[in-house]
Coordinates of C-alpha atoms in Angstrom, one line a residue:
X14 CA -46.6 -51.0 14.1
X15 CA -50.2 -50.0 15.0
X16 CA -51.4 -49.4 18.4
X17 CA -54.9 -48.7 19.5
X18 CA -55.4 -45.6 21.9
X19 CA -56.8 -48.2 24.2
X20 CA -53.6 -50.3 24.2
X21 CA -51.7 -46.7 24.2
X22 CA -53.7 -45.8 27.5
X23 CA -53.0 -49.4 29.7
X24 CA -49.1 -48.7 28.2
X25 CA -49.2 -44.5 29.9
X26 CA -51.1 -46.1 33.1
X27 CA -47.5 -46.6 34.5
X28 CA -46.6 -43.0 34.2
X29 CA -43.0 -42.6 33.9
X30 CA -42.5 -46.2 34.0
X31 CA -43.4 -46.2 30.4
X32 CA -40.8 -45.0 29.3
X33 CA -38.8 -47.3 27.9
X34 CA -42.4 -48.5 25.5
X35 CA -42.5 -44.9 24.2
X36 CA -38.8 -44.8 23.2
X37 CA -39.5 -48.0 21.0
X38 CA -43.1 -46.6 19.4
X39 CA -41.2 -43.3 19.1
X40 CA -38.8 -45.3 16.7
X41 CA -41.2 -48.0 15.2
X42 CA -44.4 -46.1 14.7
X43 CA -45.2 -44.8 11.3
X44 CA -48.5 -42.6 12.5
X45 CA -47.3 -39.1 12.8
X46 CA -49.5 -38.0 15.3
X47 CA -49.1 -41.2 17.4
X48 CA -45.1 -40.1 17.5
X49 CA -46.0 -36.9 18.8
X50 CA -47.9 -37.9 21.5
X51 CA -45.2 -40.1 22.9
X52 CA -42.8 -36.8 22.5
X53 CA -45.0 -35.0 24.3
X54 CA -45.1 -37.2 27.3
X55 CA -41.5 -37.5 27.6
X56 CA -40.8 -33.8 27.4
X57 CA -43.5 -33.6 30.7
X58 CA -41.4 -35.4 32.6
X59 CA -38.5 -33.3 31.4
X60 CA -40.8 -30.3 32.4
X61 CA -40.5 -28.6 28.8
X62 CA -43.6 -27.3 29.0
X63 CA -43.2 -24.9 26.3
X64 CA -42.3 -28.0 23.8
X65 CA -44.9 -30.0 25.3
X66 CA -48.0 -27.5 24.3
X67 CA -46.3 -27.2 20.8
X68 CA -46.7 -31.1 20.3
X69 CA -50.5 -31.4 22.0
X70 CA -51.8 -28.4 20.0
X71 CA -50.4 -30.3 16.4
X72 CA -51.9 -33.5 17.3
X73 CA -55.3 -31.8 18.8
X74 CA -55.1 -29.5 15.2
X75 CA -54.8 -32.3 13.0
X76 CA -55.6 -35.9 14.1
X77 CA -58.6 -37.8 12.8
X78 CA -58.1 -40.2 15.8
X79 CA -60.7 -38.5 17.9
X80 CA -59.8 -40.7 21.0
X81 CA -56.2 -39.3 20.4
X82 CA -57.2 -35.6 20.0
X83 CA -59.2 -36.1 23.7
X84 CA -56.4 -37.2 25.1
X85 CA -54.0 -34.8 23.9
X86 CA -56.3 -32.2 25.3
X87 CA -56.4 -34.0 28.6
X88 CA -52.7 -34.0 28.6
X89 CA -53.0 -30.4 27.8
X90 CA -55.3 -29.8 31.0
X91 CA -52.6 -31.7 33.0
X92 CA -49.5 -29.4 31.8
X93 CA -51.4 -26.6 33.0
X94 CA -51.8 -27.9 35.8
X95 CA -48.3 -28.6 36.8
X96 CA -47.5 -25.1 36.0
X97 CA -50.3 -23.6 37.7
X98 CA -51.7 -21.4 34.7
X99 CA -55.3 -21.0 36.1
X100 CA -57.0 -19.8 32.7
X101 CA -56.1 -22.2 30.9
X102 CA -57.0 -24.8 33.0
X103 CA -60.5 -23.4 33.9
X104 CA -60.7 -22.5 29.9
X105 CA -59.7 -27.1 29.6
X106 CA -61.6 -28.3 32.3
X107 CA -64.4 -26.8 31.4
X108 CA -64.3 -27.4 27.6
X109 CA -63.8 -31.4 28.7
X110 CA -66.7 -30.7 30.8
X111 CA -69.1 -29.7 28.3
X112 CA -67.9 -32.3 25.8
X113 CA -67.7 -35.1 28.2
X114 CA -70.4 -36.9 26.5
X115 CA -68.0 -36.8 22.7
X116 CA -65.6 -38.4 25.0
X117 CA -65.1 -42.1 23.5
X118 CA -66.1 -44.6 26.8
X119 CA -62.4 -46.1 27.2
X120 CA -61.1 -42.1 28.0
X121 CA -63.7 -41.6 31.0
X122 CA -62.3 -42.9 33.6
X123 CA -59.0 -41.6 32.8
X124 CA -60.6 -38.2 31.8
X125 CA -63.0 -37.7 34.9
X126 CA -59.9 -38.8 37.6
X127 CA -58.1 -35.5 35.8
X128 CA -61.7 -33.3 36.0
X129 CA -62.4 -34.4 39.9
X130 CA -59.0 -33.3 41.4
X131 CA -59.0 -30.4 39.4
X132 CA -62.7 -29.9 41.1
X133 CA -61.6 -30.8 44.5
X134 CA -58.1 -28.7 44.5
X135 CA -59.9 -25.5 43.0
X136 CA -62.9 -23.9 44.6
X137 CA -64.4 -21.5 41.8
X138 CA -67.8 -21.5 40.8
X139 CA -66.4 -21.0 36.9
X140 CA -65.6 -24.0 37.4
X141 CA -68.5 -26.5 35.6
X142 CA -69.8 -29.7 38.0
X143 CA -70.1 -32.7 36.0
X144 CA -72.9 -34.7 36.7
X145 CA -72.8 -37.7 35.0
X146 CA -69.5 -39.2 36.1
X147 CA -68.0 -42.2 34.4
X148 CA -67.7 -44.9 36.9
X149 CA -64.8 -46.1 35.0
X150 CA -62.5 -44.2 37.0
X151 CA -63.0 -46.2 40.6
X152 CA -62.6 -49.3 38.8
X153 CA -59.0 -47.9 36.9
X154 CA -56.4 -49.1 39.5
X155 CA -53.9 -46.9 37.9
X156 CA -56.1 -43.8 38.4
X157 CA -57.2 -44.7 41.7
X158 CA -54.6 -43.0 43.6
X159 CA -55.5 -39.7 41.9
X160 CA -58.7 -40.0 42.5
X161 CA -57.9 -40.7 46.2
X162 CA -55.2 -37.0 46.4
X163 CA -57.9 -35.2 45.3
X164 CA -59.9 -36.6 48.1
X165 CA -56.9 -36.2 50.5
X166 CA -56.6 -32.7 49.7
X167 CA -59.8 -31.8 50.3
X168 CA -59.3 -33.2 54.0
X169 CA -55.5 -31.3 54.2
X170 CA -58.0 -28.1 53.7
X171 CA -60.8 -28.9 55.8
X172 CA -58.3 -29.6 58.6
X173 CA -58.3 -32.9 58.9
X174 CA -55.3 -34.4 58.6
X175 CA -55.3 -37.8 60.1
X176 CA -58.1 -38.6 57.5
X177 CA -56.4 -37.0 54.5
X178 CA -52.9 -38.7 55.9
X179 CA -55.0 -42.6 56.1
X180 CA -56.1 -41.4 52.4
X181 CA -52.6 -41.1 51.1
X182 CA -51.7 -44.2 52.8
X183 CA -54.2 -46.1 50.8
X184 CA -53.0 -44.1 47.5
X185 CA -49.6 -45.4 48.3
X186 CA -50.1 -49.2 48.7
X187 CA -52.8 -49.1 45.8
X188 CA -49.7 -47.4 43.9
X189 CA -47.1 -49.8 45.1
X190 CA -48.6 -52.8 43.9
X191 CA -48.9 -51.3 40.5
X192 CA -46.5 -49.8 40.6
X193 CA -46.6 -46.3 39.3
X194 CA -43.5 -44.4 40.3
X195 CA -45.2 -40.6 40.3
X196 CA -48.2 -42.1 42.4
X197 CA -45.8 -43.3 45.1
X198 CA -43.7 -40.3 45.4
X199 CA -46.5 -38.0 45.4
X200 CA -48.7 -40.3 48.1
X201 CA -45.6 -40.1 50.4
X202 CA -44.2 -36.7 50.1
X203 CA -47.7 -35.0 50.1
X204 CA -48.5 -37.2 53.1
X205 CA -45.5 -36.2 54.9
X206 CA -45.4 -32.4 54.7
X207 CA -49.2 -32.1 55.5
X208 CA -48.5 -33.9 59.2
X209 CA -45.5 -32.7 60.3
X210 CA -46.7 -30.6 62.2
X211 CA -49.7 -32.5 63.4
X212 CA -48.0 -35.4 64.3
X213 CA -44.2 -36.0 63.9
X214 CA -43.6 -39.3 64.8
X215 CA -45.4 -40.0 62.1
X216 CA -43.8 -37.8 59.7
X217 CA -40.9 -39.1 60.6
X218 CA -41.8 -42.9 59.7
X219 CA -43.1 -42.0 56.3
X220 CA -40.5 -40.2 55.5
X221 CA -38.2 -42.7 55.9
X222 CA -40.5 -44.2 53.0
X223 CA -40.5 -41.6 51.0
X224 CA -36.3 -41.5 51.2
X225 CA -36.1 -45.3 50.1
X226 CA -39.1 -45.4 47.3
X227 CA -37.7 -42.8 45.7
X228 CA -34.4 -44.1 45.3
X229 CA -36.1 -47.5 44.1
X230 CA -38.6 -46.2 41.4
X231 CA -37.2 -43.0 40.1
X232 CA -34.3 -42.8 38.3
X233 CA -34.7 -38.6 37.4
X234 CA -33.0 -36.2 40.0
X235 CA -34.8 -33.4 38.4
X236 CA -38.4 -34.8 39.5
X237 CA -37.8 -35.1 43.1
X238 CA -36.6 -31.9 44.3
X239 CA -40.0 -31.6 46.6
X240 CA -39.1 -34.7 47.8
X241 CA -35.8 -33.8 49.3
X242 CA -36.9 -30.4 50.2
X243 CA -39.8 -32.6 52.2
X244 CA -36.8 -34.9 53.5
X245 CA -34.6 -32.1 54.8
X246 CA -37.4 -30.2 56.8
X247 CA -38.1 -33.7 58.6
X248 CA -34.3 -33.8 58.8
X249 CA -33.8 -30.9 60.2
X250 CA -36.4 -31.2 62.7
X251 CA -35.4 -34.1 63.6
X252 CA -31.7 -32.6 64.1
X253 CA -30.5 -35.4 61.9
X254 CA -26.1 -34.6 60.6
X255 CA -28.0 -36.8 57.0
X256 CA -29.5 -33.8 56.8
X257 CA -26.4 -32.6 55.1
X258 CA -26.5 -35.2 52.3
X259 CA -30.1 -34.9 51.5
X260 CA -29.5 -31.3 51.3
X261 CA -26.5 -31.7 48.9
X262 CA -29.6 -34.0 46.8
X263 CA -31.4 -31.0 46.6
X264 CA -29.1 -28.4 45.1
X265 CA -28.3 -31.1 43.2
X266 CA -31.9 -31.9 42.2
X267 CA -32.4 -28.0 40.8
X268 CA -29.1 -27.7 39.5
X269 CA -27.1 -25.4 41.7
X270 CA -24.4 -27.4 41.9
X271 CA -23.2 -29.6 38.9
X272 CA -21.3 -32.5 40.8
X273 CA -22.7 -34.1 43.9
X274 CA -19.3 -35.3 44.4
X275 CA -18.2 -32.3 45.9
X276 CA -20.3 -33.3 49.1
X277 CA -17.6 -36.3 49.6
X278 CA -14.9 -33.4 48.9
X279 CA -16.4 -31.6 52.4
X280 CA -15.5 -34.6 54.3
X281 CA -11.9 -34.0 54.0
X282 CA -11.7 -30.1 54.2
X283 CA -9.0 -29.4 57.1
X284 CA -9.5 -25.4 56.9
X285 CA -12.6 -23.2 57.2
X286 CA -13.1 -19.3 57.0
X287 CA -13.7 -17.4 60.1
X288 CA -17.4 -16.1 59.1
X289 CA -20.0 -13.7 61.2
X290 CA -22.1 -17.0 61.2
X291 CA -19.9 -18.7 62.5
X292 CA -18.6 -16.5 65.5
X293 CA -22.4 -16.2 66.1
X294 CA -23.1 -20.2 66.9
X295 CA -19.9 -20.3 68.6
X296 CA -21.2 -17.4 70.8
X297 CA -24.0 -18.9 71.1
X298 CA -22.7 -22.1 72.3
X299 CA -20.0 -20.5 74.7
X300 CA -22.6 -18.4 76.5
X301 CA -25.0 -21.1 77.1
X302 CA -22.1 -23.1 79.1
X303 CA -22.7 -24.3 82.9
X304 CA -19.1 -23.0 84.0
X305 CA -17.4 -21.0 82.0
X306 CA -13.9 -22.3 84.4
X307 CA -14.4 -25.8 82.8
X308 CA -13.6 -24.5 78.9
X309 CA -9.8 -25.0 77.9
X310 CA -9.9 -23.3 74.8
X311 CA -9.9 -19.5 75.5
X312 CA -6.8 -18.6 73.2
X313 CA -8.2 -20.8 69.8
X314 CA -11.6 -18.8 70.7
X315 CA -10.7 -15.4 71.5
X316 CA -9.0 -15.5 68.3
X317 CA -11.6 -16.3 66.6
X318 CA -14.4 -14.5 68.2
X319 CA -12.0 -10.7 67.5
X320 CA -11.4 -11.8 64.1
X321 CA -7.9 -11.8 64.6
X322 CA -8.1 -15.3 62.2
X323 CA -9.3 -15.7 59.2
X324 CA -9.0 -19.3 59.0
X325 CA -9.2 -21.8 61.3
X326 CA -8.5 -25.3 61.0
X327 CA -10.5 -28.5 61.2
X328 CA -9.1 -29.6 64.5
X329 CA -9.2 -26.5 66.1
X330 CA -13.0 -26.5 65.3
X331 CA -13.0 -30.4 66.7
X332 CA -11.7 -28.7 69.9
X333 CA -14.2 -26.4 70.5
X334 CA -17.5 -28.7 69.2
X335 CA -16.1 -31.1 72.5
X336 CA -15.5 -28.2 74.6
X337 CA -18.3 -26.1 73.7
X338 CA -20.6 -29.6 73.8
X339 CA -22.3 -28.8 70.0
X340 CA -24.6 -31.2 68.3
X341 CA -25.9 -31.0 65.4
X342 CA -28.3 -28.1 63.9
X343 CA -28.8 -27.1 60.7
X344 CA -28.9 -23.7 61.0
X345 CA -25.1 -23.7 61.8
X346 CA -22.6 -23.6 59.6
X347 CA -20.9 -26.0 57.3
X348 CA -17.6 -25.5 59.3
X349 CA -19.2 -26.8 62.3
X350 CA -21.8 -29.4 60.7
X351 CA -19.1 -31.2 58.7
X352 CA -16.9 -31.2 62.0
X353 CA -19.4 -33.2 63.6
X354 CA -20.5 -35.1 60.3
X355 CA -16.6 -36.6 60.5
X356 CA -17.1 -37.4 63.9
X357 CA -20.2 -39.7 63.0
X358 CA -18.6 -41.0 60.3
X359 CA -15.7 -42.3 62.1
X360 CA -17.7 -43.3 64.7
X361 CA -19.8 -45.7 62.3
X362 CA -16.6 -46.8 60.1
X363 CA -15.0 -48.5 63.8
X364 CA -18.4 -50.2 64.4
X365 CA -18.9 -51.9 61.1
X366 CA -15.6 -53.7 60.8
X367 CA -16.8 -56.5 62.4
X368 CA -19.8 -57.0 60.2
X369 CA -17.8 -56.4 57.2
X370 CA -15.1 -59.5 58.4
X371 CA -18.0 -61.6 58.6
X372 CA -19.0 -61.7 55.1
X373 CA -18.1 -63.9 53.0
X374 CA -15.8 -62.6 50.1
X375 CA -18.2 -62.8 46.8
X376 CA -20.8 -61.0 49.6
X377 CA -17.9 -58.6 50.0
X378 CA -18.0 -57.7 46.3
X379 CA -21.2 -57.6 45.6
X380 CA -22.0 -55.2 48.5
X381 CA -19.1 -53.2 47.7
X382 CA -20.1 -52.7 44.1
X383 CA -24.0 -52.1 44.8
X384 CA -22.7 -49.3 46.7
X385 CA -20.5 -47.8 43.7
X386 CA -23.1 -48.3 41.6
X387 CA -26.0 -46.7 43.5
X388 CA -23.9 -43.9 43.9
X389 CA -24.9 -40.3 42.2
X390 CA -22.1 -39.7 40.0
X391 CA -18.9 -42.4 40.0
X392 CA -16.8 -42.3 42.8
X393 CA -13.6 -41.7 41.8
X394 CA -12.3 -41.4 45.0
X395 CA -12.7 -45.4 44.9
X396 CA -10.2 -47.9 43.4
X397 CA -12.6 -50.8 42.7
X398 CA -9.9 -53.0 41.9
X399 CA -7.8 -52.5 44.2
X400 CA -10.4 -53.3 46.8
X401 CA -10.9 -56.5 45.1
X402 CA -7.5 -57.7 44.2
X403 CA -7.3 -57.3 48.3
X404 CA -11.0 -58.3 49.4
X405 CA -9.2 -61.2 51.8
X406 CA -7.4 -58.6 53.5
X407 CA -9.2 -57.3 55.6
X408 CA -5.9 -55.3 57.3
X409 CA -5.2 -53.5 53.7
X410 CA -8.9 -53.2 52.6
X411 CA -9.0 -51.0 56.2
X412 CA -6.1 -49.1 55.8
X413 CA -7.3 -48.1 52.4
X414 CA -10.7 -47.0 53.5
X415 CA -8.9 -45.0 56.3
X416 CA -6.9 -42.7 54.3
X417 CA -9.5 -40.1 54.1
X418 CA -13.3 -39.2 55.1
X419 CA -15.2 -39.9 51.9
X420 CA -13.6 -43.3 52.0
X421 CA -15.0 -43.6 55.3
X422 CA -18.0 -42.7 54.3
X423 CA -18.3 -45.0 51.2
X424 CA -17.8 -48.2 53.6
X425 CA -20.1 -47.0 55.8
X426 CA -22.8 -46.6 52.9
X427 CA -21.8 -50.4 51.7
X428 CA -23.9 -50.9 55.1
X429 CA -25.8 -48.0 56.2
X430 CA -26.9 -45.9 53.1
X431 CA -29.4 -43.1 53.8
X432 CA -32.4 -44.5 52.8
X433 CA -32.7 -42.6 49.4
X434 CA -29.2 -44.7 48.6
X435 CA -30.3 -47.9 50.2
X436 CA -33.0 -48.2 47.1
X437 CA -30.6 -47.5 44.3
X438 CA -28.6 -49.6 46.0
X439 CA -30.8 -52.4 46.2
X440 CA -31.5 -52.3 42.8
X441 CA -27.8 -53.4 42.0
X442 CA -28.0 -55.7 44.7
X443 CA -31.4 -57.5 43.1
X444 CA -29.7 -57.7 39.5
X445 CA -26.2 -59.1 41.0
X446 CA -27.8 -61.7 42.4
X447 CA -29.5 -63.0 39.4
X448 CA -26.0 -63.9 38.2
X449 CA -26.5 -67.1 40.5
X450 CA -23.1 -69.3 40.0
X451 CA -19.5 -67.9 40.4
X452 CA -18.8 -67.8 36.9
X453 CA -21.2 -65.2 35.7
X454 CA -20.6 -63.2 38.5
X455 CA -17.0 -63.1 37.9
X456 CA -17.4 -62.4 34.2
X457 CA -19.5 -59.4 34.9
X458 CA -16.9 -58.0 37.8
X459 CA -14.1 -58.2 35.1
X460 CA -16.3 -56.6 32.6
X461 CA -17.4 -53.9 34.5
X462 CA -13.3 -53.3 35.8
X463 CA -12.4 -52.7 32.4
X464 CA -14.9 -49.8 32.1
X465 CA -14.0 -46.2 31.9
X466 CA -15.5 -43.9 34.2
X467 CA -18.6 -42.7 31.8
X468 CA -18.9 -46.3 30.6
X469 CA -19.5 -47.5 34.8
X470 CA -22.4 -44.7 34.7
X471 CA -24.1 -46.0 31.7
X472 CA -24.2 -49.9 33.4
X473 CA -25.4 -48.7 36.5
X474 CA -28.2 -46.5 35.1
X475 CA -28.7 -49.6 33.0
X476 CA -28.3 -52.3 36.2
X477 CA -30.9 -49.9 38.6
X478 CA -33.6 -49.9 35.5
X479 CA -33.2 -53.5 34.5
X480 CA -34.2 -54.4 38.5
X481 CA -37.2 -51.5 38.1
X482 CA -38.4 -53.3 35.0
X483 CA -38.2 -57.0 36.4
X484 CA -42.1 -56.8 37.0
X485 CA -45.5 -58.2 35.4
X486 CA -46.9 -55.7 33.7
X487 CA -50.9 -55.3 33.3
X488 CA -50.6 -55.3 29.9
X489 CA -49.4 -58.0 27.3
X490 CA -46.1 -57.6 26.7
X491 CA -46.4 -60.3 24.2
X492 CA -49.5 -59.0 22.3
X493 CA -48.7 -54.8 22.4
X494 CA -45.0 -54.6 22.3
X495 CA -44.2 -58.3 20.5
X496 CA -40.7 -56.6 19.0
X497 CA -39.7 -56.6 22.7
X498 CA -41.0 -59.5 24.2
X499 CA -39.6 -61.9 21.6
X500 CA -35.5 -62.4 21.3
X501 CA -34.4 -62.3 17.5
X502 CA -30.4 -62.9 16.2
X503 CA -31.4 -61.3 13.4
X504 CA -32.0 -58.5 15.2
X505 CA -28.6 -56.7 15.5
X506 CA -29.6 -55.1 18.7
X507 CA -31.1 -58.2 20.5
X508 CA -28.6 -60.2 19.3
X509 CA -25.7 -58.2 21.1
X510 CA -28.0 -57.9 24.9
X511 CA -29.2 -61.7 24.6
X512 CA -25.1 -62.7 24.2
X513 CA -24.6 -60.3 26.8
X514 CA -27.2 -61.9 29.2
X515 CA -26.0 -65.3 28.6
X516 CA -23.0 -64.6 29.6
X517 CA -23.5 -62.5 32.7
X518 CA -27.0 -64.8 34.1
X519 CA -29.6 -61.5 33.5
X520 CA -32.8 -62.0 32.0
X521 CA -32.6 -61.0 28.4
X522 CA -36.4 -59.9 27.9
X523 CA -36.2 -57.6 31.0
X524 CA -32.8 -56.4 29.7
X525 CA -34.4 -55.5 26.5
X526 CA -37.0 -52.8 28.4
X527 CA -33.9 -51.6 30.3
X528 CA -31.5 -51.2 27.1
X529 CA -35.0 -49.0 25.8
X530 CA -35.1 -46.7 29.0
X531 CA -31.9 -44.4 27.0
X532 CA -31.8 -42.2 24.4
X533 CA -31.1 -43.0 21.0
X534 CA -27.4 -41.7 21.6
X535 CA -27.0 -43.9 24.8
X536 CA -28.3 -47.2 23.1
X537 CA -25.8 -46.8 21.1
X538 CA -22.8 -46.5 23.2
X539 CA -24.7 -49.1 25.7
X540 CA -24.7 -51.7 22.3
X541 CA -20.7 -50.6 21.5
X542 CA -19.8 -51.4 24.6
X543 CA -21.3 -54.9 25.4
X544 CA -20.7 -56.1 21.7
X545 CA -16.7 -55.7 22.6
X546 CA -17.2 -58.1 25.5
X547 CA -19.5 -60.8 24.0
X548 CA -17.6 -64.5 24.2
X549 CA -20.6 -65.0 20.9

């Protein structure tokens, strides 16, 4: 397979999103240095820098592609950048600088977008001014919203932060309608933390952005832990009890904890330990009471307060949050916040019955599903199953839900997700409803029953990426990529998803870029798994 660096740069225009096209050139391209380069870009994502540099520098040593070895170095200039190494990026931005007229005409405007937020983000006289600018780059749509952060940046510094915030908001439509994942994340988180404290309100509404778009276009944990740490300041401002979830997201995000379940394991903790934080708040709370005659809980809080306890229990704490009159603040601790997280959550779970009697049953399954499915790590605190061998009964279906908190909690999400879950989960949502009539539907419910626990995380990956995927691309599908665009039984690996498609209602072309999104390892396991099921 042969791909010009031109048709390489309009496949890379979609960022992350190109993932799935490297994977297949990774596999199917015979050019050495071409294979590198689509190493490389995957290993930036996975922010292994270190292997990253070792890739670029071979291709930049050895390529006789000279529009490849510019763009390697360009790539280079951009790792540096992430990682903040300022010689190296004065020594790169400069070198492109002085060479900029060697550049071949189709790198320019990708090129200069890189150069010109370099330029506006670092204020050095070492640092060259190019002159003659390409005016490729306002005319790249994909590099348009880079061009406008540098812009918006310069505004954040200069103090003007409505500006710079109506420049990110053009960044982010221009990246929507692209869509490039990185674009939109960056256009809403950067727009967010600069006016928080300038104007709130407004903060707050992008935010809420920022928490669903992420959840719809990136599938990587790892790359959003700004994000969330953006999400939980707004939270926590705003004095917001999802501030504990989001917060659970970030640990999770930079690997502090290993199993976001564990934040549904919280819900249902009856005992806490008595803690100098926690005698603080409750201090705190007790001193700032209008009569003191009105609180019926000396005994439970003497006891505590002396330390004559070292654990207390979950409705003793419920006792004093109504008593005391606490709501929610971050800043105190877990035993109280997850007290009044239960309280929110039963409050929610008795007003969404009603809506949840009101749909009809295959409504009731699909929503119930989209939620396991959009959910961090399988719930196995869930009995999918069971919830539909008894989706008529509403009395049972209730009962089962009410047997513990993160129960609760998972109906409640079936309506009211956070907005970071409400995009995964639309995602399932999108692809389930593809399988129109009652028979595909069915014969994908039954399939995905009989699926062990690491075989349900697999699908939904694979579910949330086939919805991601179900776009027109700005590049010919047909004419770059033919091998994926075209179905072929004699193809062992087409063969197996287009049987699988027919039978379930998906569209096997965008299941194709979805099955290419894993590893070589999970395509594997992914073709095992669906070839056991085919009716072909």
């Amino acid at each position: 397979m042969i791909l010009n660096t031109n048709s390489l740069l309009e496949i890379i225009s979609y960022g992350r999103y190109s993932k799935p096209f490297l994977n297949f050139l990774i596999e199917n391209d015979d050019r050495e240095d071409f294979v590198y380069f689509y190493k490389s870009r995957k290993l930036s994502w996975l922010r292994k820098h270190e292997d990253t540099f070792i890739f670029l520098e071979k291709i930049i040593d050895s390529t006789d592609n000279n529009s490849l070895r510019f763009l390697s170095i360009s790539s280079l200039l951009q790792s540096y950048i992430n990682i903040k190494d300022l010689d190296n990026i004065k020594k790169y931005y400069n070198y492109l600088v002085d060479n900029f007229k060697n550049i071949p005409e189709l790198l320019r405007g990708n090129i200069s977008t890189i150069l010109i937020s370099v330029k506006n983000s670092i204020y050095d006289r070492n640092y060259k001014t190019l002159r003659a600018w390409s005016h490729n780059h306002k005319k790249d749509l994909a590099n348009k919203p880079f061009k406008y952060f540098a812009q918006a940046r310069k505004k954040t510094k200069a103090g003007e932060h409505e500006e710079a915030f109506e420049i990110y908001d053009r960044a982010f439509e221009i990246a929507l309608s692209y869509p490039h994942p990185t674009a939109i994340s960056v256009a809403l988180n950067d727009s967010t933390w600069n006016i928080r404290n300038h104007n709130f309100k407004l903060a707050k509404k992008q935010c809420k952005k920022l928490e669903y778009y992420d959840g719809y276009y990136i599938g990587g944990l790892n790359f959003l832990d700004q994000d969330f740490d953006t999400i939980c300041h707004i939270k926590r401002e705003e004095k917001d009890v999802n501030y504990l979830e989001y917060y659970y997201l970030y640990l999770y995000s930079i690997n502090k904890i290993k199993h976001f379940n564990k934040f549904y394991e919280k819900l249902d903790n009856m005992v806490y330990k008595n803690s100098k934080n926690l005698r603080y708040h409750l201090k705190k709370h007790y001193y700032n009471l209008d009569s003191k005659n009105s609180f019926n809980y000396n005994d439970i809080y003497n006891e505590i307060i002396r330390n004559k306890k070292s654990e207390i229990k979950s409705e003793e704490i419920q006792s004093l949050i109504t008593s005391l009159k606490i709501s929610f603040d971050a800043n105190q601790p877990d035993a109280i916040n997850y007290e009044l997280l239960k309280n929110h959550i039963n409050i929610k779970f008795d007003s969404l019955k009603k809506k949840y009697s009101r749909l009809p049953f295959i409504k009731r399954k699909i929503f119930i599903l989209s939620t396991y499915m959009a959910y961090i790590e399988t719930p196995n605190f869930i009995n999918l199953k069971y919830l539909f061998d008894y989706i008529k009964d509403d009395s049972t279906c209730f009962d089962y839900y009410n047997t513990n908190n993160k129960r609760k909690k998972f109906f409640i999400d079936i309506f009211k997700p956070v907005g970071f879950l409400g995009g995964r989960k639309d995602l399932i949502i999108n692809a389930l409803n593809e399988m129109r009539n009652k028979e595909k539907i069915n014969n994908f419910f039954n399939f995905y029953l009989d699926l062990n626990s690491e075989q349900q995380s697999l699908f939904n990956i694979f579910l949330r990426n086939y919805s991601r995927y179900h776009i027109d691309f700005r590049f010919s599908l047909r004419e770059y990529l033919p091998d994926i665009f075209y179905s072929d039984n004699s193809v062992e690996w087409k063969r197996i998803i287009k049987n699988f498609c027919m039978d379930n209602g998906l569209f096997f072309r965008t299941a194709f870029i979805a099955f290419w999104c894993f590893d070589k390892d999970k395509r594997k396991l992914f073709l095992d798994i669906i070839k056991r099921t085919s009716y072909h």
